[in-house]
Amino acid sequence: MTGMTTDAADLRELTVGTGAGGEQLGADMVLNIGPQHPSTHGVLRLKLVLDGERVVAAEPVVGYMHRGAEKLFEVRDYRQIIVLANRHDWLSAFSNELGVVLAVERLMGMEVPERATWLRMALAELNRVLNHLMFLGSYPLEIGAITPVFYAFRERETLQAVMEEVSGGRIHYMFNRVGGLKEEVPAGWTRRARAAIGEVRRRMPDLDNLIRRNEIFLARTVGVGVLTAADAAAFGASGPVARASGLDLDLRRDEPYLAYDQLDVPVVTKTAGDCHARFEVLLDQVYASLDLAEQCLDRVDRLTGPVNTRLPKVVKAPEGHTYAWTENPLGINGYYLVSRGEKTPWRLKLRTASYANVQALATLLPGCLVPDLIAILGSMFFVVGDIDK
């Protein structure tokens, strides 16, 4: 066709998918995984260049599920943005809303009642366990193991009942408020929460023993999808994904917020950096978070007083900017808040864990085989809403 040029790379590219026809021997195959693939935790597209069954290059293509959360924050007041904040990572709702209120409270110079602080920590750790249990059940399911998801959801339901009793929500809790929590917990709730934690701790070996040393699971995950510590740091990876590669970083210990400086926070790390190491970090972190939640509940029982601060009818943050970051279940979440002294933020920028973690796929996938693709993809533990925020 006149007026068009074609370079050598275009001649050697064979796009495979709906509507692609013909065969070209010796051509690189470009394969699209998604954006509706069932094993991508949402609407993610991977553009892969294949040489036979080996991945030569990989490009994560994001944005298919764009939520526009950051722009919506700018036209909602500080009470309303909480309901939006707990939805970008729908498995970490409590932790998401916590980060937003911490940023607002820091800008306002507000001190939160001590009882609210310890309740926030207890609920954040329970939310962390709920998040991890979802991946501990769904990841083996993606590579062919059906049974673990039933055990994982049994434990999730035990803890969900506790979270639902205190907040009224099962997924989107909406329990944080600027200045504390929505309301006092029901009478006897800490005792029931402690009983639920004990029950989950006793039954976790059912899931642990089933999958951690399973021969088939080991064959699919050990030595597969190795992310080095240097690459993890270069891509800004954090949370279980980074700690499985040997990056010993946890904000609860290293940059304490709330009252984490009063606790001895165990940080689970591995050095292998492969799919199995990432799974093991998630599994071991469940035990650690159950212990932390129990310690927080013990402290709550010794404290009296309010769980929130009286606020004016219209909450306005003073002019200025601040940055708050939290150790969310999937990694570090940052909240950059800019205020011009009005009841809505002028800007609230989210730095989400999933967005940074998924970038590493561009380095992880080249060199792997197509059958290992889903094993690697699932082990990066991301939620697409957290990427397409």
mmCIF file of C-alpha atoms in Angstrom:
data_model
loop_
_atom_site.group_PDB
_atom_site.id
_atom_site.type_symbol
_atom_site.label_atom_id
_atom_site.label_comp_id
_atom_site.label_asym_id
_atom_site.label_seq_id
_atom_site.Cartn_x
_atom_site.Cartn_y
_atom_site.Cartn_z
ATOM 1 C CA MET A 1 0.000 0.000 0.000
ATOM 2 C CA THR A 2 1.410 3.393 -0.920
ATOM 3 C CA GLY A 3 2.514 5.724 1.841
ATOM 4 C CA MET A 4 3.142 2.876 4.368
ATOM 5 C CA THR A 5 6.445 1.410 5.478
ATOM 6 C CA THR A 6 7.030 -1.936 7.145
ATOM 7 C CA ASP A 7 10.191 -2.746 9.086
ATOM 8 C CA ALA A 8 11.770 -6.163 9.562
ATOM 9 C CA ALA A 9 10.329 -6.590 13.068
ATOM 10 C CA ASP A 10 6.782 -6.231 11.733
ATOM 11 C CA LEU A 11 7.411 -8.924 9.117
ATOM 12 C CA ARG A 12 8.476 -11.441 11.764
ATOM 13 C CA GLU A 13 5.536 -10.838 14.107
ATOM 14 C CA LEU A 14 2.566 -13.197 14.001
ATOM 15 C CA THR A 15 -0.362 -12.065 16.113
ATOM 16 C CA VAL A 16 -2.465 -14.918 17.416
ATOM 17 C CA GLY A 17 -6.040 -14.372 18.503
ATOM 18 C CA THR A 18 -9.538 -13.854 17.170
ATOM 19 C CA GLY A 19 -9.427 -13.076 13.477
ATOM 20 C CA ALA A 20 -5.772 -14.012 12.994
ATOM 21 C CA GLY A 21 -5.326 -16.384 10.087
ATOM 22 C CA GLY A 22 -2.541 -18.152 8.227
ATOM 23 C CA GLU A 23 0.794 -19.452 9.431
ATOM 24 C CA GLN A 24 4.288 -18.037 9.117
ATOM 25 C CA LEU A 25 7.097 -20.420 9.870
ATOM 26 C CA GLY A 26 9.908 -18.876 11.890
ATOM 27 C CA ALA A 27 7.805 -15.941 13.095
ATOM 28 C CA ASP A 28 7.585 -14.833 16.716
ATOM 29 C CA MET A 29 4.113 -15.464 18.046
ATOM 30 C CA VAL A 30 2.421 -12.589 19.919
ATOM 31 C CA LEU A 31 -0.102 -14.030 22.352
ATOM 32 C CA ASN A 32 -2.614 -11.990 24.312
ATOM 33 C CA ILE A 33 -3.523 -13.356 27.752
ATOM 34 C CA GLY A 34 -6.631 -11.458 28.800
ATOM 35 C CA PRO A 35 -8.031 -9.005 29.364
ATOM 36 C CA GLN A 36 -10.734 -11.485 30.456
ATOM 37 C CA HIS A 37 -8.557 -14.402 31.515
ATOM 38 C CA PRO A 38 -9.963 -16.096 34.648
ATOM 39 C CA SER A 39 -6.573 -16.397 36.340
ATOM 40 C CA THR A 40 -5.596 -12.743 36.396
ATOM 41 C CA HIS A 41 -7.541 -11.617 39.494
ATOM 42 C CA GLY A 42 -9.471 -9.192 37.347
ATOM 43 C CA VAL A 43 -9.167 -7.509 33.996
ATOM 44 C CA LEU A 44 -5.451 -7.568 33.171
ATOM 45 C CA ARG A 45 -3.878 -8.085 29.763
ATOM 46 C CA LEU A 46 -0.481 -9.621 29.164
ATOM 47 C CA LYS A 47 1.083 -9.187 25.725
ATOM 48 C CA LEU A 48 3.556 -12.039 25.302
ATOM 49 C CA VAL A 49 6.062 -12.698 22.544
ATOM 50 C CA LEU A 50 6.654 -16.446 22.304
ATOM 51 C CA ASP A 51 9.322 -18.563 20.694
ATOM 52 C CA GLY A 52 7.586 -21.923 20.650
ATOM 53 C CA GLU A 53 6.463 -22.397 24.257
ATOM 54 C CA ARG A 54 9.054 -20.069 25.746
ATOM 55 C CA VAL A 55 8.235 -16.464 26.587
ATOM 56 C CA VAL A 56 10.668 -14.065 24.913
ATOM 57 C CA ALA A 57 9.131 -10.794 26.085
ATOM 58 C CA ALA A 58 6.204 -9.776 28.261
ATOM 59 C CA GLU A 59 4.317 -6.519 28.582
ATOM 60 C CA PRO A 60 1.614 -6.069 31.244
ATOM 61 C CA VAL A 61 -1.103 -3.842 29.786
ATOM 62 C CA VAL A 62 -3.137 -2.196 32.532
ATOM 63 C CA GLY A 63 -6.055 0.213 32.636
ATOM 64 C CA TYR A 64 -8.968 -1.932 31.423
ATOM 65 C CA MET A 65 -10.702 -1.595 34.789
ATOM 66 C CA HIS A 66 -9.768 2.002 35.535
ATOM 67 C CA ARG A 67 -11.797 3.190 38.532
ATOM 68 C CA GLY A 68 -10.839 6.859 38.504
ATOM 69 C CA ALA A 69 -10.619 6.791 42.306
ATOM 70 C CA GLU A 70 -8.092 9.599 42.610
ATOM 71 C CA LYS A 71 -10.264 12.027 40.615
ATOM 72 C CA LEU A 72 -13.386 10.976 42.504
ATOM 73 C CA PHE A 73 -11.587 11.797 45.787
ATOM 74 C CA GLU A 74 -11.298 15.408 44.650
ATOM 75 C CA VAL A 75 -15.082 15.915 44.572
ATOM 76 C CA ARG A 76 -15.911 14.052 47.806
ATOM 77 C CA ASP A 77 -15.446 15.377 51.330
ATOM 78 C CA TYR A 78 -13.202 13.687 53.868
ATOM 79 C CA ARG A 79 -16.007 11.520 55.199
ATOM 80 C CA GLN A 80 -17.128 10.378 51.748
ATOM 81 C CA ILE A 81 -13.730 9.418 50.321
ATOM 82 C CA ILE A 82 -13.402 6.587 52.850
ATOM 83 C CA VAL A 83 -16.105 4.597 51.057
ATOM 84 C CA LEU A 84 -14.148 4.907 47.797
ATOM 85 C CA ALA A 85 -10.785 4.162 49.378
ATOM 86 C CA ASN A 86 -11.752 0.736 50.669
ATOM 87 C CA ARG A 87 -12.623 -0.488 47.174
ATOM 88 C CA HIS A 88 -9.456 -0.315 45.075
ATOM 89 C CA ASP A 89 -8.002 -3.402 46.787
ATOM 90 C CA TRP A 90 -11.232 -5.131 47.737
ATOM 91 C CA LEU A 91 -9.373 -7.752 49.776
ATOM 92 C CA SER A 92 -7.727 -5.122 52.009
ATOM 93 C CA ALA A 93 -10.624 -2.730 52.548
ATOM 94 C CA PHE A 94 -9.958 -1.915 56.208
ATOM 95 C CA SER A 95 -6.278 -1.207 55.563
ATOM 96 C CA ASN A 96 -7.104 1.033 52.592
ATOM 97 C CA GLU A 97 -9.477 3.247 54.534
ATOM 98 C CA LEU A 98 -7.043 3.322 57.453
ATOM 99 C CA GLY A 99 -4.322 4.845 55.260
ATOM 100 C CA VAL A 100 -6.628 7.652 54.110
ATOM 101 C CA VAL A 101 -7.762 8.643 57.606
ATOM 102 C CA LEU A 102 -4.167 8.532 58.877
ATOM 103 C CA ALA A 103 -3.174 11.029 56.169
ATOM 104 C CA VAL A 104 -6.080 13.361 57.021
ATOM 105 C CA GLU A 105 -5.414 13.094 60.766
ATOM 106 C CA ARG A 106 -1.736 13.868 60.232
ATOM 107 C CA LEU A 107 -2.553 16.967 58.191
ATOM 108 C CA MET A 108 -5.050 18.118 60.832
ATOM 109 C CA GLY A 109 -2.630 17.397 63.679
ATOM 110 C CA MET A 110 -5.273 15.228 65.316
ATOM 111 C CA GLU A 111 -4.594 12.795 68.148
ATOM 112 C CA VAL A 112 -6.742 9.669 68.103
ATOM 113 C CA PRO A 113 -7.965 8.012 71.355
ATOM 114 C CA GLU A 114 -5.697 5.155 72.447
ATOM 115 C CA ARG A 115 -8.491 2.585 72.467
ATOM 116 C CA ALA A 116 -9.282 3.421 68.826
ATOM 117 C CA THR A 117 -5.608 3.006 67.890
ATOM 118 C CA TRP A 118 -5.393 -0.517 69.305
ATOM 119 C CA LEU A 119 -8.742 -1.527 67.834
ATOM 120 C CA ARG A 120 -7.548 -0.276 64.447
ATOM 121 C CA MET A 121 -4.437 -2.442 64.730
ATOM 122 C CA ALA A 122 -6.439 -5.543 65.745
ATOM 123 C CA LEU A 123 -8.832 -5.094 62.814
ATOM 124 C CA ALA A 124 -5.992 -4.337 60.377
ATOM 125 C CA GLU A 125 -4.248 -7.590 61.319
ATOM 126 C CA LEU A 126 -7.481 -9.566 60.970
ATOM 127 C CA ASN A 127 -7.961 -7.958 57.539
ATOM 128 C CA ARG A 128 -4.392 -8.993 56.653
ATOM 129 C CA VAL A 129 -5.205 -12.620 57.505
ATOM 130 C CA LEU A 130 -8.406 -12.482 55.442
ATOM 131 C CA ASN A 131 -6.452 -11.137 52.468
ATOM 132 C CA HIS A 132 -3.770 -13.806 52.730
ATOM 133 C CA LEU A 133 -6.285 -16.639 53.120
ATOM 134 C CA MET A 134 -7.926 -15.651 49.843
ATOM 135 C CA PHE A 135 -4.623 -16.014 47.968
ATOM 136 C CA LEU A 136 -3.649 -19.166 49.906
ATOM 137 C CA GLY A 137 -6.840 -20.749 48.597
ATOM 138 C CA SER A 138 -6.987 -19.264 45.098
ATOM 139 C CA TYR A 139 -3.317 -19.671 44.139
ATOM 140 C CA PRO A 140 -3.260 -23.500 44.386
ATOM 141 C CA LEU A 141 -6.651 -23.501 42.621
ATOM 142 C CA GLU A 142 -5.142 -21.674 39.653
ATOM 143 C CA ILE A 143 -2.518 -24.360 39.171
ATOM 144 C CA GLY A 144 -4.892 -27.271 39.609
ATOM 145 C CA ALA A 145 -5.305 -27.953 43.344
ATOM 146 C CA ILE A 146 -8.983 -27.684 44.262
ATOM 147 C CA THR A 147 -9.091 -28.711 47.941
ATOM 148 C CA PRO A 148 -7.078 -25.870 49.595
ATOM 149 C CA VAL A 149 -9.661 -23.223 48.681
ATOM 150 C CA PHE A 150 -12.276 -24.982 50.825
ATOM 151 C CA TYR A 151 -10.000 -24.914 53.878
ATOM 152 C CA ALA A 152 -9.022 -21.304 53.219
ATOM 153 C CA PHE A 153 -12.632 -20.180 52.961
ATOM 154 C CA ARG A 154 -13.590 -22.080 56.116
ATOM 155 C CA GLU A 155 -11.076 -19.966 58.039
ATOM 156 C CA ARG A 156 -12.119 -16.802 56.192
ATOM 157 C CA GLU A 157 -15.752 -17.305 57.206
ATOM 158 C CA THR A 158 -14.746 -17.677 60.861
ATOM 159 C CA LEU A 159 -12.960 -14.317 60.784
ATOM 160 C CA GLN A 160 -15.502 -12.665 58.469
ATOM 161 C CA ALA A 161 -18.185 -13.291 61.106
ATOM 162 C CA VAL A 162 -16.096 -11.324 63.601
ATOM 163 C CA MET A 163 -15.484 -8.449 61.172
ATOM 164 C CA GLU A 164 -19.142 -8.378 60.144
ATOM 165 C CA GLU A 165 -20.296 -8.214 63.758
ATOM 166 C CA VAL A 166 -18.143 -5.199 64.513
ATOM 167 C CA SER A 167 -18.654 -3.213 61.301
ATOM 168 C CA GLY A 168 -21.772 -4.507 59.579
ATOM 169 C CA GLY A 169 -19.799 -5.226 56.385
ATOM 170 C CA ARG A 170 -18.234 -8.402 55.031
ATOM 171 C CA ILE A 171 -15.932 -6.901 52.403
ATOM 172 C CA HIS A 172 -16.223 -3.087 52.581
ATOM 173 C CA TYR A 173 -16.180 -2.363 56.293
ATOM 174 C CA MET A 174 -16.407 1.458 56.345
ATOM 175 C CA PHE A 175 -15.412 1.377 60.010
ATOM 176 C CA ASN A 176 -12.611 3.961 60.074
ATOM 177 C CA ARG A 177 -13.444 7.606 60.590
ATOM 178 C CA VAL A 178 -11.293 10.713 60.714
ATOM 179 C CA GLY A 179 -10.476 10.868 64.425
ATOM 180 C CA GLY A 180 -11.052 7.201 65.245
ATOM 181 C CA LEU A 181 -13.642 4.538 64.497
ATOM 182 C CA LYS A 182 -17.322 4.612 63.577
ATOM 183 C CA GLU A 183 -18.506 3.355 66.974
ATOM 184 C CA GLU A 184 -17.643 1.237 69.992
ATOM 185 C CA VAL A 185 -17.411 -2.517 69.420
ATOM 186 C CA PRO A 186 -20.314 -4.677 70.702
ATOM 187 C CA ALA A 187 -20.151 -5.981 74.274
ATOM 188 C CA GLY A 188 -18.100 -9.183 74.456
ATOM 189 C CA TRP A 189 -16.720 -8.724 70.931
ATOM 190 C CA THR A 190 -13.049 -8.983 71.930
ATOM 191 C CA ARG A 191 -13.737 -12.319 73.621
ATOM 192 C CA ARG A 192 -15.481 -13.675 70.515
ATOM 193 C CA ALA A 193 -12.732 -12.319 68.270
ATOM 194 C CA ARG A 194 -10.103 -14.019 70.415
ATOM 195 C CA ALA A 195 -12.032 -17.298 70.222
ATOM 196 C CA ALA A 196 -12.197 -17.006 66.419
ATOM 197 C CA ILE A 197 -8.443 -16.378 66.240
ATOM 198 C CA GLY A 198 -7.800 -19.457 68.391
ATOM 199 C CA GLU A 199 -10.043 -21.566 66.175
ATOM 200 C CA VAL A 200 -8.311 -20.436 62.979
ATOM 201 C CA ARG A 201 -4.866 -20.993 64.523
ATOM 202 C CA ARG A 202 -5.787 -24.551 65.532
ATOM 203 C CA ARG A 203 -7.121 -25.389 62.065
ATOM 204 C CA MET A 204 -4.452 -23.701 59.916
ATOM 205 C CA PRO A 205 -2.288 -26.884 59.851
ATOM 206 C CA ASP A 206 -5.076 -28.511 57.790
ATOM 207 C CA LEU A 207 -4.281 -26.076 54.977
ATOM 208 C CA ASP A 208 -0.564 -25.864 55.731
ATOM 209 C CA ASN A 209 0.090 -29.623 55.721
ATOM 210 C CA LEU A 210 -2.025 -30.109 52.602
ATOM 211 C CA ILE A 211 -0.113 -27.765 50.339
ATOM 212 C CA ARG A 212 3.247 -26.505 51.677
ATOM 213 C CA ARG A 213 5.155 -29.760 51.048
ATOM 214 C CA ASN A 214 2.875 -31.249 48.412
ATOM 215 C CA GLU A 215 5.062 -32.863 45.733
ATOM 216 C CA ILE A 216 3.022 -31.580 42.790
ATOM 217 C CA PHE A 217 2.829 -28.074 44.237
ATOM 218 C CA LEU A 218 6.589 -28.077 44.856
ATOM 219 C CA ALA A 219 7.241 -29.199 41.269
ATOM 220 C CA ARG A 220 5.121 -26.338 39.918
ATOM 221 C CA THR A 221 6.561 -23.583 42.148
ATOM 222 C CA VAL A 222 10.128 -24.274 43.351
ATOM 223 C CA GLY A 223 12.673 -22.467 41.185
ATOM 224 C CA VAL A 224 9.929 -20.982 39.009
ATOM 225 C CA GLY A 225 9.552 -17.228 38.547
ATOM 226 C CA VAL A 226 12.615 -16.171 40.542
ATOM 227 C CA LEU A 227 12.594 -12.459 41.444
ATOM 228 C CA THR A 228 15.975 -11.312 42.743
ATOM 229 C CA ALA A 229 16.259 -8.856 45.615
ATOM 230 C CA ALA A 230 17.844 -6.312 43.248
ATOM 231 C CA ASP A 231 14.964 -6.573 40.765
ATOM 232 C CA ALA A 232 12.379 -6.417 43.548
ATOM 233 C CA ALA A 233 13.962 -3.202 44.832
ATOM 234 C CA ALA A 234 14.313 -1.747 41.329
ATOM 235 C CA PHE A 235 10.618 -2.233 40.566
ATOM 236 C CA GLY A 236 9.528 -0.904 43.968
ATOM 237 C CA ALA A 237 8.037 -4.262 44.955
ATOM 238 C CA SER A 238 7.034 -4.595 48.591
ATOM 239 C CA GLY A 239 5.092 -6.790 50.977
ATOM 240 C CA PRO A 240 5.198 -10.608 50.731
ATOM 241 C CA VAL A 241 6.491 -10.488 47.126
ATOM 242 C CA ALA A 242 9.577 -8.459 48.113
ATOM 243 C CA ARG A 243 10.183 -10.238 51.421
ATOM 244 C CA ALA A 244 10.211 -13.606 49.610
ATOM 245 C CA SER A 245 13.197 -12.264 47.651
ATOM 246 C CA GLY A 246 15.071 -11.293 50.808
ATOM 247 C CA LEU A 247 14.100 -7.597 51.116
ATOM 248 C CA ASP A 248 13.706 -7.268 54.878
ATOM 249 C CA LEU A 249 11.292 -4.326 54.908
ATOM 250 C CA ASP A 250 8.097 -3.917 56.897
ATOM 251 C CA LEU A 251 6.751 -0.482 57.798
ATOM 252 C CA ARG A 252 5.129 -1.809 60.970
ATOM 253 C CA ARG A 253 8.638 -2.383 62.308
ATOM 254 C CA ASP A 254 10.776 0.050 60.301
ATOM 255 C CA GLU A 255 8.500 3.144 60.120
ATOM 256 C CA PRO A 256 5.905 2.422 62.833
ATOM 257 C CA TYR A 257 2.471 4.015 62.619
ATOM 258 C CA LEU A 258 -0.456 3.689 65.049
ATOM 259 C CA ALA A 259 1.163 1.908 68.032
ATOM 260 C CA TYR A 260 3.159 -0.767 66.212
ATOM 261 C CA ASP A 261 6.311 0.538 67.909
ATOM 262 C CA GLN A 262 4.944 -0.977 71.137
ATOM 263 C CA LEU A 263 4.777 -4.453 69.590
ATOM 264 C CA ASP A 264 7.490 -6.860 68.519
ATOM 265 C CA VAL A 265 6.437 -7.319 64.873
ATOM 266 C CA PRO A 266 7.835 -10.547 63.362
ATOM 267 C CA VAL A 267 8.841 -9.998 59.731
ATOM 268 C CA VAL A 268 8.722 -13.173 57.620
ATOM 269 C CA THR A 269 11.402 -13.283 54.914
ATOM 270 C CA LYS A 270 12.765 -15.888 52.487
ATOM 271 C CA THR A 271 15.676 -15.715 50.085
ATOM 272 C CA ALA A 272 14.687 -17.991 47.169
ATOM 273 C CA GLY A 273 12.442 -15.372 45.515
ATOM 274 C CA ASP A 274 10.493 -18.041 43.608
ATOM 275 C CA CYS A 275 6.774 -18.837 43.505
ATOM 276 C CA HIS A 276 7.042 -21.215 46.460
ATOM 277 C CA ALA A 277 8.886 -18.682 48.618
ATOM 278 C CA ARG A 278 6.169 -16.101 47.960
ATOM 279 C CA PHE A 279 3.492 -18.620 48.936
ATOM 280 C CA GLU A 280 5.387 -19.577 52.113
ATOM 281 C CA VAL A 281 5.784 -15.949 53.193
ATOM 282 C CA LEU A 282 2.029 -15.494 52.862
ATOM 283 C CA LEU A 283 1.363 -18.678 54.823
ATOM 284 C CA ASP A 284 3.804 -17.875 57.659
ATOM 285 C CA GLN A 285 2.539 -14.310 57.847
ATOM 286 C CA VAL A 286 -0.944 -15.598 58.712
ATOM 287 C CA TYR A 287 0.404 -17.101 61.932
ATOM 288 C CA ALA A 288 2.281 -13.882 62.745
ATOM 289 C CA SER A 289 -0.774 -11.670 62.151
ATOM 290 C CA LEU A 290 -3.022 -13.894 64.252
ATOM 291 C CA ASP A 291 -0.584 -13.458 67.146
ATOM 292 C CA LEU A 292 -0.411 -9.687 66.620
ATOM 293 C CA ALA A 293 -4.217 -9.376 66.485
ATOM 294 C CA GLU A 294 -4.489 -11.291 69.756
ATOM 295 C CA GLN A 295 -1.937 -9.011 71.439
ATOM 296 C CA CYS A 296 -3.883 -5.956 70.255
ATOM 297 C CA LEU A 297 -7.154 -7.367 71.610
ATOM 298 C CA ASP A 298 -5.493 -7.995 74.997
ATOM 299 C CA ARG A 299 -4.456 -4.352 75.047
ATOM 300 C CA VAL A 300 -7.962 -3.175 74.045
ATOM 301 C CA ASP A 301 -9.434 -5.059 76.999
ATOM 302 C CA ARG A 302 -7.208 -3.072 79.374
ATOM 303 C CA LEU A 303 -8.200 0.298 77.912
ATOM 304 C CA THR A 304 -11.284 2.406 78.511
ATOM 305 C CA GLY A 305 -12.463 5.611 76.945
ATOM 306 C CA PRO A 306 -13.860 6.797 73.601
ATOM 307 C CA VAL A 307 -13.045 5.353 70.181
ATOM 308 C CA ASN A 308 -13.526 8.554 68.219
ATOM 309 C CA THR A 309 -13.089 12.317 68.383
ATOM 310 C CA ARG A 310 -15.892 14.858 68.102
ATOM 311 C CA LEU A 311 -15.635 16.612 64.759
ATOM 312 C CA PRO A 312 -17.290 19.731 63.351
ATOM 313 C CA LYS A 313 -20.187 19.204 60.955
ATOM 314 C CA VAL A 314 -17.891 20.042 58.045
ATOM 315 C CA VAL A 315 -14.375 18.574 58.243
ATOM 316 C CA LYS A 316 -11.739 20.750 56.611
ATOM 317 C CA ALA A 317 -8.060 19.870 56.509
ATOM 318 C CA PRO A 318 -5.752 22.908 56.794
ATOM 319 C CA GLU A 319 -3.816 24.046 53.751
ATOM 320 C CA GLY A 320 -0.713 21.954 53.190
ATOM 321 C CA HIS A 321 0.371 18.485 52.156
ATOM 322 C CA THR A 322 1.417 15.255 53.835
ATOM 323 C CA TYR A 323 2.365 11.685 52.953
ATOM 324 C CA ALA A 324 1.222 8.700 54.984
ATOM 325 C CA TRP A 325 2.170 5.133 54.202
ATOM 326 C CA THR A 326 1.052 1.837 55.653
ATOM 327 C CA GLU A 327 2.072 -1.809 55.445
ATOM 328 C CA ASN A 328 -0.981 -3.135 53.622
ATOM 329 C CA PRO A 329 -1.493 -6.893 53.213
ATOM 330 C CA LEU A 330 -0.053 -6.849 49.671
ATOM 331 C CA GLY A 331 2.732 -4.336 50.384
ATOM 332 C CA ILE A 332 3.336 -0.652 50.937
ATOM 333 C CA ASN A 333 0.465 1.732 50.247
ATOM 334 C CA GLY A 334 1.208 5.456 50.161
ATOM 335 C CA TYR A 335 -1.261 8.323 50.422
ATOM 336 C CA TYR A 336 -0.093 11.763 49.286
ATOM 337 C CA LEU A 337 -2.677 14.303 50.399
ATOM 338 C CA VAL A 338 -2.680 17.936 49.267
ATOM 339 C CA SER A 339 -5.222 20.325 50.801
ATOM 340 C CA ARG A 340 -6.139 23.910 50.030
ATOM 341 C CA GLY A 341 -8.094 24.280 53.252
ATOM 342 C CA GLU A 342 -11.390 23.045 51.845
ATOM 343 C CA LYS A 343 -13.667 20.140 52.751
ATOM 344 C CA THR A 344 -12.413 18.087 49.787
ATOM 345 C CA PRO A 345 -8.796 17.158 49.051
ATOM 346 C CA TRP A 346 -7.194 19.127 46.244
ATOM 347 C CA ARG A 347 -5.224 15.977 45.412
ATOM 348 C CA LEU A 348 -5.020 12.507 46.954
ATOM 349 C CA LYS A 349 -2.486 10.338 45.145
ATOM 350 C CA LEU A 350 -2.419 6.606 45.818
ATOM 351 C CA ARG A 351 0.780 4.572 45.679
ATOM 352 C CA THR A 352 -0.575 1.035 45.678
ATOM 353 C CA ALA A 353 1.318 -2.190 46.287
ATOM 354 C CA SER A 354 -0.225 -4.149 43.403
ATOM 355 C CA TYR A 355 0.736 -1.506 40.829
ATOM 356 C CA ALA A 356 4.433 -1.765 41.701
ATOM 357 C CA ASN A 357 4.442 -5.538 42.141
ATOM 358 C CA VAL A 358 2.852 -6.304 38.763
ATOM 359 C CA GLN A 359 5.501 -4.264 36.913
ATOM 360 C CA ALA A 360 8.032 -6.953 37.802
ATOM 361 C CA LEU A 361 6.227 -9.359 35.432
ATOM 362 C CA ALA A 362 8.080 -7.728 32.542
ATOM 363 C CA THR A 363 11.314 -9.139 34.012
ATOM 364 C CA LEU A 364 9.927 -12.330 35.566
ATOM 365 C CA LEU A 365 8.106 -13.842 32.595
ATOM 366 C CA PRO A 366 10.762 -13.757 29.826
ATOM 367 C CA GLY A 367 12.531 -17.120 29.730
ATOM 368 C CA CYS A 368 9.693 -19.044 31.360
ATOM 369 C CA LEU A 369 7.492 -21.620 29.643
ATOM 370 C CA VAL A 370 3.826 -21.029 28.899
ATOM 371 C CA PRO A 371 2.731 -23.772 31.370
ATOM 372 C CA ASP A 372 4.528 -21.827 34.154
ATOM 373 C CA LEU A 373 2.863 -18.568 33.222
ATOM 374 C CA ILE A 374 -0.150 -18.819 35.517
ATOM 375 C CA ALA A 375 1.984 -20.151 38.392
ATOM 376 C CA ILE A 376 4.140 -17.011 38.208
ATOM 377 C CA LEU A 377 1.250 -14.654 37.602
ATOM 378 C CA GLY A 378 -0.758 -15.935 40.569
ATOM 379 C CA SER A 379 2.241 -15.804 42.909
ATOM 380 C CA MET A 380 2.603 -12.029 42.486
ATOM 381 C CA PHE A 381 -0.505 -11.579 44.669
ATOM 382 C CA PHE A 382 -2.124 -8.523 43.125
ATOM 383 C CA VAL A 383 -5.653 -7.188 42.883
ATOM 384 C CA VAL A 384 -6.380 -5.485 39.569
ATOM 385 C CA GLY A 385 -8.506 -2.747 41.131
ATOM 386 C CA ASP A 386 -5.372 -1.814 43.074
ATOM 387 C CA ILE A 387 -3.473 -1.432 39.768
ATOM 388 C CA ASP A 388 -6.202 0.368 37.821
ATOM 389 C CA LYS A 389 -6.976 2.739 40.638
#
